[in-house]
Tab-separated table of C-alpha atoms in Angstrom:
chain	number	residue	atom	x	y	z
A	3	UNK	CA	93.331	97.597	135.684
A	4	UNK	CA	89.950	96.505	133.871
A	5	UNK	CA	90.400	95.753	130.391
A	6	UNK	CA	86.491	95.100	129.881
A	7	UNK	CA	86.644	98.110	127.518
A	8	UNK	CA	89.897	97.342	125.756
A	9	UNK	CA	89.731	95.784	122.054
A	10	UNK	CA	91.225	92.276	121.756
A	11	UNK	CA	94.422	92.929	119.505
A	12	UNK	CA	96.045	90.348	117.341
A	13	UNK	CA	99.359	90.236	115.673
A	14	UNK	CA	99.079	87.918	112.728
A	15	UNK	CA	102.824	86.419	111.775
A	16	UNK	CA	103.591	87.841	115.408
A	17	UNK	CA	106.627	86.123	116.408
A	18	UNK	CA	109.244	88.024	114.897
A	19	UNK	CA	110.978	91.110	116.698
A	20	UNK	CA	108.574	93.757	115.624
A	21	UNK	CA	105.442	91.397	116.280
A	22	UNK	CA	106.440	90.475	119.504
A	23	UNK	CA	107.660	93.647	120.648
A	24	UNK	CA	104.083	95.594	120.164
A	25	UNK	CA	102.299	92.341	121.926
A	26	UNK	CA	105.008	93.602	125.099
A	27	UNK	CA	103.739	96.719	124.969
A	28	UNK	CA	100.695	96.330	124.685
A	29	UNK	CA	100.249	93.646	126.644
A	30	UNK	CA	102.080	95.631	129.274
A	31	UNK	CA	99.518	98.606	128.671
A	32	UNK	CA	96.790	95.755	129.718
A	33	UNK	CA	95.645	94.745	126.719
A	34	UNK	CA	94.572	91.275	125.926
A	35	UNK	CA	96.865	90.318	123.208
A	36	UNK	CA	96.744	87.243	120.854
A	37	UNK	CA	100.079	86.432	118.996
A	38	UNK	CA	99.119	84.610	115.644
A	39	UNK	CA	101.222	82.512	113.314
A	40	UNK	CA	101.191	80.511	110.048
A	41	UNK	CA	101.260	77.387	112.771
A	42	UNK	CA	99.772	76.986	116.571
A	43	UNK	CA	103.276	75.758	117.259
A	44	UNK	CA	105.292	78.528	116.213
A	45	UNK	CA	102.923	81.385	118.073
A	46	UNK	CA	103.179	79.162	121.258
A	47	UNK	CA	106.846	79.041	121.095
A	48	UNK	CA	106.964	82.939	120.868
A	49	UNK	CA	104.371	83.785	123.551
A	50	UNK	CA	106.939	81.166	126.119
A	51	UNK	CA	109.683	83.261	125.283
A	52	UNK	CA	107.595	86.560	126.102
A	53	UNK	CA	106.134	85.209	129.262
A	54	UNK	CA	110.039	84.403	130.365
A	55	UNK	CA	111.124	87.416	129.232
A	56	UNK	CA	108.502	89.509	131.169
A	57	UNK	CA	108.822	87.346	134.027
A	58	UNK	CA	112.550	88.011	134.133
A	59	UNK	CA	111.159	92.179	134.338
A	60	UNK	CA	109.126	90.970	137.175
A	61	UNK	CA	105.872	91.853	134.876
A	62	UNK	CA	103.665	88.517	135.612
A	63	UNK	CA	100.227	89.515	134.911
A	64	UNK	CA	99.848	89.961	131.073
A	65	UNK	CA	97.081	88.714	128.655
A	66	UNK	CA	99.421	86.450	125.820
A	67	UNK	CA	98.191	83.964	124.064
A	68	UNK	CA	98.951	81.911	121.096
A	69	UNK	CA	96.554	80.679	118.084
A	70	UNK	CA	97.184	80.063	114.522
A	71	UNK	CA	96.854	83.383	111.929
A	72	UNK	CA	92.947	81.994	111.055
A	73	UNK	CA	92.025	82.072	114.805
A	74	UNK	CA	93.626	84.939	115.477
A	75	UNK	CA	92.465	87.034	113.052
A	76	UNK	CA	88.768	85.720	114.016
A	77	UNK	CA	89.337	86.622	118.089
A	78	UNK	CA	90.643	89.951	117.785
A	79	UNK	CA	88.845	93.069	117.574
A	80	UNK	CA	91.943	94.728	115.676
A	81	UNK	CA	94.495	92.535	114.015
A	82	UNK	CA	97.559	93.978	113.336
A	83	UNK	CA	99.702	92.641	110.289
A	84	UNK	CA	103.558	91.602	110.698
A	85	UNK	CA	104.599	89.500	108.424
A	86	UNK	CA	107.252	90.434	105.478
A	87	UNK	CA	105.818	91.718	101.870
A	88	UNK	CA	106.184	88.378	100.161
A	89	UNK	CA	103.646	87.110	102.489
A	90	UNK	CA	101.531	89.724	103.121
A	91	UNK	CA	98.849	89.279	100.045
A	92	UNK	CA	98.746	85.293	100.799
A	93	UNK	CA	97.849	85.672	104.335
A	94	UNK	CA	95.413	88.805	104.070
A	95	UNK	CA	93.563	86.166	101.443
A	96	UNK	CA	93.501	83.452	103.739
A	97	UNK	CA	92.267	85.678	107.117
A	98	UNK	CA	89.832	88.139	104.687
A	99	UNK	CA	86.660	86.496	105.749
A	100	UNK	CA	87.406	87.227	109.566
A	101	UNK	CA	88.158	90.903	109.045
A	102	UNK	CA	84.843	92.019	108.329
A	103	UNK	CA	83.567	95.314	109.738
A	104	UNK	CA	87.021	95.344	111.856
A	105	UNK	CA	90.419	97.294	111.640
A	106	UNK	CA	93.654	95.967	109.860
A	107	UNK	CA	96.616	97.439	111.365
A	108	UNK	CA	98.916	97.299	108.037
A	109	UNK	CA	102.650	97.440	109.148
A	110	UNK	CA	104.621	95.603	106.070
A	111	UNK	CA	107.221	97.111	104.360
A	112	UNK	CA	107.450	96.355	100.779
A	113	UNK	CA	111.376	95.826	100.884
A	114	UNK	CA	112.583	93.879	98.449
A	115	UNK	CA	115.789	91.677	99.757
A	116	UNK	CA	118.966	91.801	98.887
A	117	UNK	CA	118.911	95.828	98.297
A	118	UNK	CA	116.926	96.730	101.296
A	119	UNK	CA	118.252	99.928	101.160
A	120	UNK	CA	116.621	100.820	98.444
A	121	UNK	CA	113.127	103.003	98.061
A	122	UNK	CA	111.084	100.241	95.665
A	123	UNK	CA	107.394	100.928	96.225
A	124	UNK	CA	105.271	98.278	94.702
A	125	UNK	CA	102.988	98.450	91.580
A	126	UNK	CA	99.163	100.027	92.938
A	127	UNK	CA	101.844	103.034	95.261
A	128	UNK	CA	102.649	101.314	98.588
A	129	UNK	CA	101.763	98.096	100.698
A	130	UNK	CA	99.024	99.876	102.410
A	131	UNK	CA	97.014	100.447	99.067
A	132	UNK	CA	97.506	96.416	98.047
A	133	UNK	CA	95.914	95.485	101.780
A	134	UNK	CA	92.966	98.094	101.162
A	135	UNK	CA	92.420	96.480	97.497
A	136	UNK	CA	92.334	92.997	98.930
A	137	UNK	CA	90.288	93.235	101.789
A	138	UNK	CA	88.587	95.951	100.159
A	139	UNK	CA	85.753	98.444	101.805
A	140	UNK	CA	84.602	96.348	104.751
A	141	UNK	CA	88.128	96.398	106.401
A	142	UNK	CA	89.462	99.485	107.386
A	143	UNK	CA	92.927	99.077	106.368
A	144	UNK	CA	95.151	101.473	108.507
A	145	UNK	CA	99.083	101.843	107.925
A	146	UNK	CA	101.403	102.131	110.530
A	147	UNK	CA	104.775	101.418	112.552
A	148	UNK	CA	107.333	101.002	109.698
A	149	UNK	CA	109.960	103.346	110.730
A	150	UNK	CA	109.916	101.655	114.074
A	151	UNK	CA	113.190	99.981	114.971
A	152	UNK	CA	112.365	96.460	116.541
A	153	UNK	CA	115.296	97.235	118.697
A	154	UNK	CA	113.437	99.699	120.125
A	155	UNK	CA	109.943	98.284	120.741
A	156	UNK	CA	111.998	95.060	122.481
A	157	UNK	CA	113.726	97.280	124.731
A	158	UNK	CA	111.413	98.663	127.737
A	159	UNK	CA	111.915	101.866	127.310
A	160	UNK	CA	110.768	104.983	126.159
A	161	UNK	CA	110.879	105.307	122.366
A	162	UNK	CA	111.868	108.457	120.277
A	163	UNK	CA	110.135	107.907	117.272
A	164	UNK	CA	107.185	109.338	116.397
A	165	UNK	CA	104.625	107.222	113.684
A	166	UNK	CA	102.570	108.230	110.740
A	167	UNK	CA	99.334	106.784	110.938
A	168	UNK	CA	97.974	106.442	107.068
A	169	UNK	CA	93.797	105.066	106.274
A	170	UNK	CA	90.740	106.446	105.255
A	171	UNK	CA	88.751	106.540	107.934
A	172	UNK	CA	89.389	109.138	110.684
A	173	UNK	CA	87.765	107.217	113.444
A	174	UNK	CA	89.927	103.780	112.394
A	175	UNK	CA	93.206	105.961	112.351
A	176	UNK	CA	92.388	107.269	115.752
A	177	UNK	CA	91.663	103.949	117.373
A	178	UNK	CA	95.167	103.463	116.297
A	179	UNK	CA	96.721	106.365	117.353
A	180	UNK	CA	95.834	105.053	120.572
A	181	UNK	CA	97.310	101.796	120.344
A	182	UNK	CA	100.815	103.849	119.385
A	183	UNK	CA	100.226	105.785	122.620
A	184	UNK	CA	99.460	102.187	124.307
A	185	UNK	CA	102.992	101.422	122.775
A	186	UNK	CA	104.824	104.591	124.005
A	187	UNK	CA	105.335	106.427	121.202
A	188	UNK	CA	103.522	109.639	119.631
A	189	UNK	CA	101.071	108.986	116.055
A	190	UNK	CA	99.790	111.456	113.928
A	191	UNK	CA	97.252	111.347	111.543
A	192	UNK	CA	99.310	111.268	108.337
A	193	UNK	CA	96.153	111.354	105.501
A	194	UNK	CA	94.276	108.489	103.677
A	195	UNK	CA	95.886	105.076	102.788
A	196	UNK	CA	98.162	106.108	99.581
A	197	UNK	CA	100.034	108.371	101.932
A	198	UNK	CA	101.153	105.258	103.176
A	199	UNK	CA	103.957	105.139	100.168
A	200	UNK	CA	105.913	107.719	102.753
A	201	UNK	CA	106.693	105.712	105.625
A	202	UNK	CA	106.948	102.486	103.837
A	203	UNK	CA	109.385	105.068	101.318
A	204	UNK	CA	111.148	105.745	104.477
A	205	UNK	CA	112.311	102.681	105.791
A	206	UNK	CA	114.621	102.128	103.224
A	207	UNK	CA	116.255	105.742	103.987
A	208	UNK	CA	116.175	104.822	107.673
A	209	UNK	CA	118.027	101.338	107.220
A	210	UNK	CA	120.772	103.379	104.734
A	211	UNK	CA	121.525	105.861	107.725
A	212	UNK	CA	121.659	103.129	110.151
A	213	UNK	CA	123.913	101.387	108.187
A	214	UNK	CA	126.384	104.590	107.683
A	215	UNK	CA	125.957	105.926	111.589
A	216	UNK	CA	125.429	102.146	113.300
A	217	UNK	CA	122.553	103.143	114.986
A	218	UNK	CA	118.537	102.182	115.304
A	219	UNK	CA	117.409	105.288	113.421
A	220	UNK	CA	113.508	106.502	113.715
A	221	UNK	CA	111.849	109.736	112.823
A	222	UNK	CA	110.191	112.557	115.520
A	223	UNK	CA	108.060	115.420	113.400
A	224	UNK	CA	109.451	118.659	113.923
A	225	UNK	CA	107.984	122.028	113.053
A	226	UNK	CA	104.950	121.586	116.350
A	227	UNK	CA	105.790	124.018	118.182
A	228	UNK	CA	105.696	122.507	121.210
A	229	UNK	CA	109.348	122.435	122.512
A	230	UNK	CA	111.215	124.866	120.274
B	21	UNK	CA	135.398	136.313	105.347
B	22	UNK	CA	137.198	134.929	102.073
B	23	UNK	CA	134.851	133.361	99.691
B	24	UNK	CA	137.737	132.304	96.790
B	25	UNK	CA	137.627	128.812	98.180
B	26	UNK	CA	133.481	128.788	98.006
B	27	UNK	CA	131.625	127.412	95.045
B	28	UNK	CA	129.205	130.174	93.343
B	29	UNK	CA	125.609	129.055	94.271
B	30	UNK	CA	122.998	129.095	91.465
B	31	UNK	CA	119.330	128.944	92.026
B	32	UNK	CA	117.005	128.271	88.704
B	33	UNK	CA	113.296	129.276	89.348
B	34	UNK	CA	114.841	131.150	92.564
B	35	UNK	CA	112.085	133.737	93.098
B	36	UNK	CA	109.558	132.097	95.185
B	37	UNK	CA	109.829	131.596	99.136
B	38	UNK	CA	112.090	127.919	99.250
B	39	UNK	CA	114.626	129.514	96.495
B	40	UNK	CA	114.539	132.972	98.467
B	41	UNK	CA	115.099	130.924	101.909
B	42	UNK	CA	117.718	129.379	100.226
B	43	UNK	CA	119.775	131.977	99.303
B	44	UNK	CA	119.673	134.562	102.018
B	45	UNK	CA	120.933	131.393	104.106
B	46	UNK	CA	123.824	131.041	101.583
B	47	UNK	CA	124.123	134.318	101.106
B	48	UNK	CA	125.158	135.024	105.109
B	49	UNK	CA	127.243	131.809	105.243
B	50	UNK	CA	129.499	133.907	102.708
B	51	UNK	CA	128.321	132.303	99.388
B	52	UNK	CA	128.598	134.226	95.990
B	53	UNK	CA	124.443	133.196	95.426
B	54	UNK	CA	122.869	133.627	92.126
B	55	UNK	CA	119.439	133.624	91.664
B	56	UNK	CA	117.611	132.568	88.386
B	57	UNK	CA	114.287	132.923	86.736
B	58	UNK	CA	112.705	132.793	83.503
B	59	UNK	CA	113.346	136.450	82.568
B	60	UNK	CA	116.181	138.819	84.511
B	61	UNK	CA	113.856	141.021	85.736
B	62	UNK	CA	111.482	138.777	87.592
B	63	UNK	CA	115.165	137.685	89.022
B	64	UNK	CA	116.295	141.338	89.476
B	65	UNK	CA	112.992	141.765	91.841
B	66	UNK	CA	113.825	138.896	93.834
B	67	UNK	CA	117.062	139.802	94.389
B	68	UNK	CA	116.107	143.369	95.154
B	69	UNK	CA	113.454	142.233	97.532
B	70	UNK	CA	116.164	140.019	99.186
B	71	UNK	CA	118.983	142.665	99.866
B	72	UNK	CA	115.667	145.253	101.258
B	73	UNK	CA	115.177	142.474	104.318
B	74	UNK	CA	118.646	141.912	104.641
B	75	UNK	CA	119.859	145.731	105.078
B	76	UNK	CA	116.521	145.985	107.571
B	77	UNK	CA	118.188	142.988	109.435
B	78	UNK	CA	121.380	145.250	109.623
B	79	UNK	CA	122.819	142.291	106.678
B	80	UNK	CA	124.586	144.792	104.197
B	81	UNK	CA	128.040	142.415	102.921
B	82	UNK	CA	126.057	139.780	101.071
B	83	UNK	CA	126.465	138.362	97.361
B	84	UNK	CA	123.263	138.130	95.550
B	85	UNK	CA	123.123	139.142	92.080
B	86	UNK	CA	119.957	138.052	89.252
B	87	UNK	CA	120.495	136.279	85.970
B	88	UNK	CA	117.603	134.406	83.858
B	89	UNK	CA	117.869	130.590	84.142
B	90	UNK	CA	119.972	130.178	81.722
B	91	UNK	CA	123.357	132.453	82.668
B	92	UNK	CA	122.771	131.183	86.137
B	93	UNK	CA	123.569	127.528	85.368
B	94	UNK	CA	126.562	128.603	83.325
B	95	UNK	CA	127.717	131.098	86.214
B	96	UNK	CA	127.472	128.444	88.975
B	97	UNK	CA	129.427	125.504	90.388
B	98	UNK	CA	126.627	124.047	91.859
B	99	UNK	CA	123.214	124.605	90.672
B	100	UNK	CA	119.941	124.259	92.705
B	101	UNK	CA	116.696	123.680	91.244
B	102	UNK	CA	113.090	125.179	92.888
B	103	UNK	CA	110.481	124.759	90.544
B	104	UNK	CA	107.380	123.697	90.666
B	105	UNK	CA	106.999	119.866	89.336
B	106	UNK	CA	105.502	121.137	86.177
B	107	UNK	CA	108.098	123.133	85.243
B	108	UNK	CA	111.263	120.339	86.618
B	109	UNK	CA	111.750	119.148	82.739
B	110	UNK	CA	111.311	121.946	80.972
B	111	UNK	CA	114.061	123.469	82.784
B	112	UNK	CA	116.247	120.993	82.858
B	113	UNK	CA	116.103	120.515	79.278
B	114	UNK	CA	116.472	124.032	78.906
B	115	UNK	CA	119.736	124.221	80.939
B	116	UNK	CA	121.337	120.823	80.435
B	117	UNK	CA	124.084	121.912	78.426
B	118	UNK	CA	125.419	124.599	81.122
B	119	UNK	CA	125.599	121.866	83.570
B	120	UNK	CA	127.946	119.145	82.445
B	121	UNK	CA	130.156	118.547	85.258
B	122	UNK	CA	128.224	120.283	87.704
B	123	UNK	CA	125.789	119.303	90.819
B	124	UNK	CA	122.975	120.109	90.025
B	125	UNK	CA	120.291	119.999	93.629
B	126	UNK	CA	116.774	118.817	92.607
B	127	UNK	CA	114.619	120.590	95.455
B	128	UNK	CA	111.348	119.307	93.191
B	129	UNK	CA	108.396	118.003	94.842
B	130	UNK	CA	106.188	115.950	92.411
B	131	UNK	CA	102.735	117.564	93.887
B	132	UNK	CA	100.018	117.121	91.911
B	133	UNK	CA	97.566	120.411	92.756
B	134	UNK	CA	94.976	120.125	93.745
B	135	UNK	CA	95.694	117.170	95.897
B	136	UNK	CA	99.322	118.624	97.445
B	137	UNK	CA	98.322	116.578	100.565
B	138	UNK	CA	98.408	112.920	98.175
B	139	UNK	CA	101.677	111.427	97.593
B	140	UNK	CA	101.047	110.731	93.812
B	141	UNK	CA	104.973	109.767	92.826
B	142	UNK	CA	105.706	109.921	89.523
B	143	UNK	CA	106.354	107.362	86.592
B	144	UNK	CA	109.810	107.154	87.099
B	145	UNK	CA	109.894	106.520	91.116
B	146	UNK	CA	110.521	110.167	91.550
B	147	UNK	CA	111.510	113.984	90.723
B	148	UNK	CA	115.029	113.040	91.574
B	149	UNK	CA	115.499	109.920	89.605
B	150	UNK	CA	113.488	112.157	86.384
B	151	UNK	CA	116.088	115.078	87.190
B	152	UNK	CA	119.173	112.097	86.682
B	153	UNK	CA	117.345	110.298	83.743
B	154	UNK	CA	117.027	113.907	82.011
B	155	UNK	CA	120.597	115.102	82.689
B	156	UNK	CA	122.582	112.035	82.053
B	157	UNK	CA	125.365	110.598	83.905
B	158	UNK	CA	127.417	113.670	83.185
B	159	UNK	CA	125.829	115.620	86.017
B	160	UNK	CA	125.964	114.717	89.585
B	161	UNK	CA	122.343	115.171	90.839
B	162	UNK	CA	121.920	115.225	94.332
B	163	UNK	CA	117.891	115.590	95.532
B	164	UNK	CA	117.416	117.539	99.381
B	165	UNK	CA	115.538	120.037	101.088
B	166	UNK	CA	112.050	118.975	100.283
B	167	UNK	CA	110.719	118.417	103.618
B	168	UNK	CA	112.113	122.287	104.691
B	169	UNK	CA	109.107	124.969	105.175
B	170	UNK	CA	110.261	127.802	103.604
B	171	UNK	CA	108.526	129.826	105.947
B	172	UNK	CA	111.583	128.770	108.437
B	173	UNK	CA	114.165	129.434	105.771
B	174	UNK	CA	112.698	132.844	105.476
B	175	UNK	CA	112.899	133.174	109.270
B	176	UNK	CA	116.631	134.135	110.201
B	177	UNK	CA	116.299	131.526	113.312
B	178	UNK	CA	117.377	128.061	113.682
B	179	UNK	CA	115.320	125.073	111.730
B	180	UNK	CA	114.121	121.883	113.422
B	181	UNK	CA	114.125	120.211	110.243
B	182	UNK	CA	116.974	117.520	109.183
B	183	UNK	CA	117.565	116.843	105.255
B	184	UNK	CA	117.727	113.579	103.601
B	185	UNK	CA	120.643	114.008	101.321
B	186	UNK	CA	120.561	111.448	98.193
B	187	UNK	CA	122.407	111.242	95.086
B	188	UNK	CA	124.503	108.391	93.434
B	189	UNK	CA	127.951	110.078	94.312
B	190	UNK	CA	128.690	110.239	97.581
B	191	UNK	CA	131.715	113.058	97.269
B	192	UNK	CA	128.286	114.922	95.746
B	193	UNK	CA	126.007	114.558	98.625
B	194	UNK	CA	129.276	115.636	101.152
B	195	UNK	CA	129.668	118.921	98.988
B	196	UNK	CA	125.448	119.375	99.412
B	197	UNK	CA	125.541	118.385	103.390
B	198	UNK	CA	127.934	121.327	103.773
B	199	UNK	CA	125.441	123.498	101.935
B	200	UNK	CA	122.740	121.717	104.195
B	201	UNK	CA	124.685	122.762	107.203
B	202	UNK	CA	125.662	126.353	105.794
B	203	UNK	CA	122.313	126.976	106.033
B	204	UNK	CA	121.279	126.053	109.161
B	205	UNK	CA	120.335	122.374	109.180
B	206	UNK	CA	121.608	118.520	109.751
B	207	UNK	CA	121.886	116.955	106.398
B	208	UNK	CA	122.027	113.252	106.162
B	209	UNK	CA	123.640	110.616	103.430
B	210	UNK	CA	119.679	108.912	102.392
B	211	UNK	CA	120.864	106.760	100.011
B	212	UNK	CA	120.967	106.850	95.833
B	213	UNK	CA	119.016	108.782	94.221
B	214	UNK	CA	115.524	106.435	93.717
B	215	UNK	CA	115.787	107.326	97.479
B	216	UNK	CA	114.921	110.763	96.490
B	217	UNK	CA	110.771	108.956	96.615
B	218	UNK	CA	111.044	108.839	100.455
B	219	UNK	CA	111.665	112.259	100.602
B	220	UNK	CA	109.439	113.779	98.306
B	221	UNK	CA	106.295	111.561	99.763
B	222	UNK	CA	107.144	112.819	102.763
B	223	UNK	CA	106.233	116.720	101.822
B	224	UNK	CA	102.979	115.390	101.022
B	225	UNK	CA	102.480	113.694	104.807
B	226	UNK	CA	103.490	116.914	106.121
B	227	UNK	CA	101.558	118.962	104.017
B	228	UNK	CA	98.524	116.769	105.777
B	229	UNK	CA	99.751	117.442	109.162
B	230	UNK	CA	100.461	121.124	109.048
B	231	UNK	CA	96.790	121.388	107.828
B	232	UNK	CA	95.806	119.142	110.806
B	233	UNK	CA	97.988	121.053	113.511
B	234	UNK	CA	98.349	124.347	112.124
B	235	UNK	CA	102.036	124.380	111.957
B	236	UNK	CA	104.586	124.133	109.547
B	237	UNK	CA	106.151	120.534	110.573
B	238	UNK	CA	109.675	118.719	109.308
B	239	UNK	CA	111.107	116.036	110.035
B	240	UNK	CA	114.754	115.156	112.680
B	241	UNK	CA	116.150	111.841	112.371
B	242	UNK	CA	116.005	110.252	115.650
B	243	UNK	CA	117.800	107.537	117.420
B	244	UNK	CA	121.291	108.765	116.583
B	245	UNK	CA	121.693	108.014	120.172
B	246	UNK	CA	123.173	111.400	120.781
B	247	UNK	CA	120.703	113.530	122.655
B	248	UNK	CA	118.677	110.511	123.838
């Protein structure tokens, strides 16, 4: 597989489940993927346990590598953001000057711990909109992956939830429609970035049913037509 | 089929297509359905349009009968409000005293025409949490069925669509999942009712993707690990 053509992705505070479960996937998908963290340490530590882990799977030849959020965010064509809400304004500021003219893959939920459970969308609508304001019109912020369980994503199988991909631009929200394809789920173009509030919304519903029916729970849109 | 045992169904604003769809559902599960409007006889053509396409379907034993807004809440057990967003407190207010004691369904979707496809929630969090801050602790409101196309209520087939059930009673949101499932659908415990925000952004996401795809999409909860 040539991945002359593929976009260099980054994961910026990649090492937790949902972080490192996109770099397998799309690493796997033959992507070049750099896992970022707040220290070169931490990301290295993370990309080791990957390598074993896809070693184990008998997967050997995968692009992973580790650099700190700053580098990362400067190497990759798209950077994708994992880190949780209390931490997502302070790192955007500190990576803004390498996101120029590229895409940010916005995936934080704007829980807010203990009652995780609970719907409480942030002042300015949803976490999507507070990315857009920071890094403002030169970065084309595009929401997506909340309702994904990390469960999932770790496992290497097929995934049945579908994801609603939220920015305003068209051509940005397809390049990441892609990736989701990359990842081995479904994405559909869900409208401009304050449509993000819904899936962000959602996440909180989604952790209440797992709680009640112990289970991973995800979304698939119905209504297509395809297979009813 | 005894109905003794069966709370009488209200529906305030019931005229248009989701409070229609609602009550022919009802209506063959062997509910006593009334349906509500501003005057009796925009009600009383409603209800006459209703029993016209159920006798055509061969339907003759159903309940349906027309009151204005304000008999049906007295007349019902549990009351079910479709109206659009402009009209949510101005009915409640309206009806408030009737429903002491009651469940009262909030079905309101805070669109903001023209923009139906923007999620623009409300000050407040949501319709729901308005609907409970409006009514007072005295009624038990429980928000569902925004994410249903009423063009598959109106249909007499199955729906592909789950429901995200919340309310802050649970005994509440069991007596509106067996409503969920009388007509036709899988409703799920969401959470409290600031919950009700996931929902109702939702409409607005699929609102953007039936324009996108031509179809009239809902949601199913996934992961369940039942069918997967």
């Amino acid at each position: 597989m040539t991945t002359e053509s593929l976009p260099v992705l980054s994961i910026l505070g990649g090492t937790g489940d949902l972080g490192t479960g996109l770099a397998r996937r799309w690493a796997q998908a033959g992507y070049r993927v750099i896992i970022g963290s707040r220290t070169l340490e931490k990301a290295q530590a993370a990309v080791s346990d990957l390598q074993e882990v896809m070693a184990e799977r008998g997967v050997a030849d995968i692009q992973v590598e580790a650099m700190d959020n700053d580098a990362a965010a400067a190497a990759g064509d798209i950077v994708t953001l994992t880190v949780p809400f209390s931490h997502q304004a302070s790192t955007l500021e500190q990576v803004k000057p390498a996101l120029a003219g590229k895409i940010l893959i916005d995936v934080t939920v704007p829980l807010v711990p203990p009652k995780v459970a609970r719907v409480q969308l942030p002042e300015g609508g949803s976490a999507g909109q507070i990315a857009q304001a920071i890094l403002g019109e030169e970065v084309a912020v595009v929401s997506a992956f909340q309702n994904v369980a990390a469960h999932h994503l770790q496992e290497g199988k097929g995934i049945a939830c579908d994801v609603l991909v939220c920015g305003n631009k068209k051509d940005a929200r397809a390049q990441v429609i892609t990736l989701v394809e990359a990842a081995g789920m479904r994405g559909y173009h869900a409208g401009m970035i304050y449509n993000a509030a819904a899936a962000e919304a959602l996440t909180s519903v989604l952790i209440t049913i797992n709680k009640q029916y112990g289970c991973h729970a995800g979304i698939k849109i119905s209504g297509l037509g395809e297979d009813e």
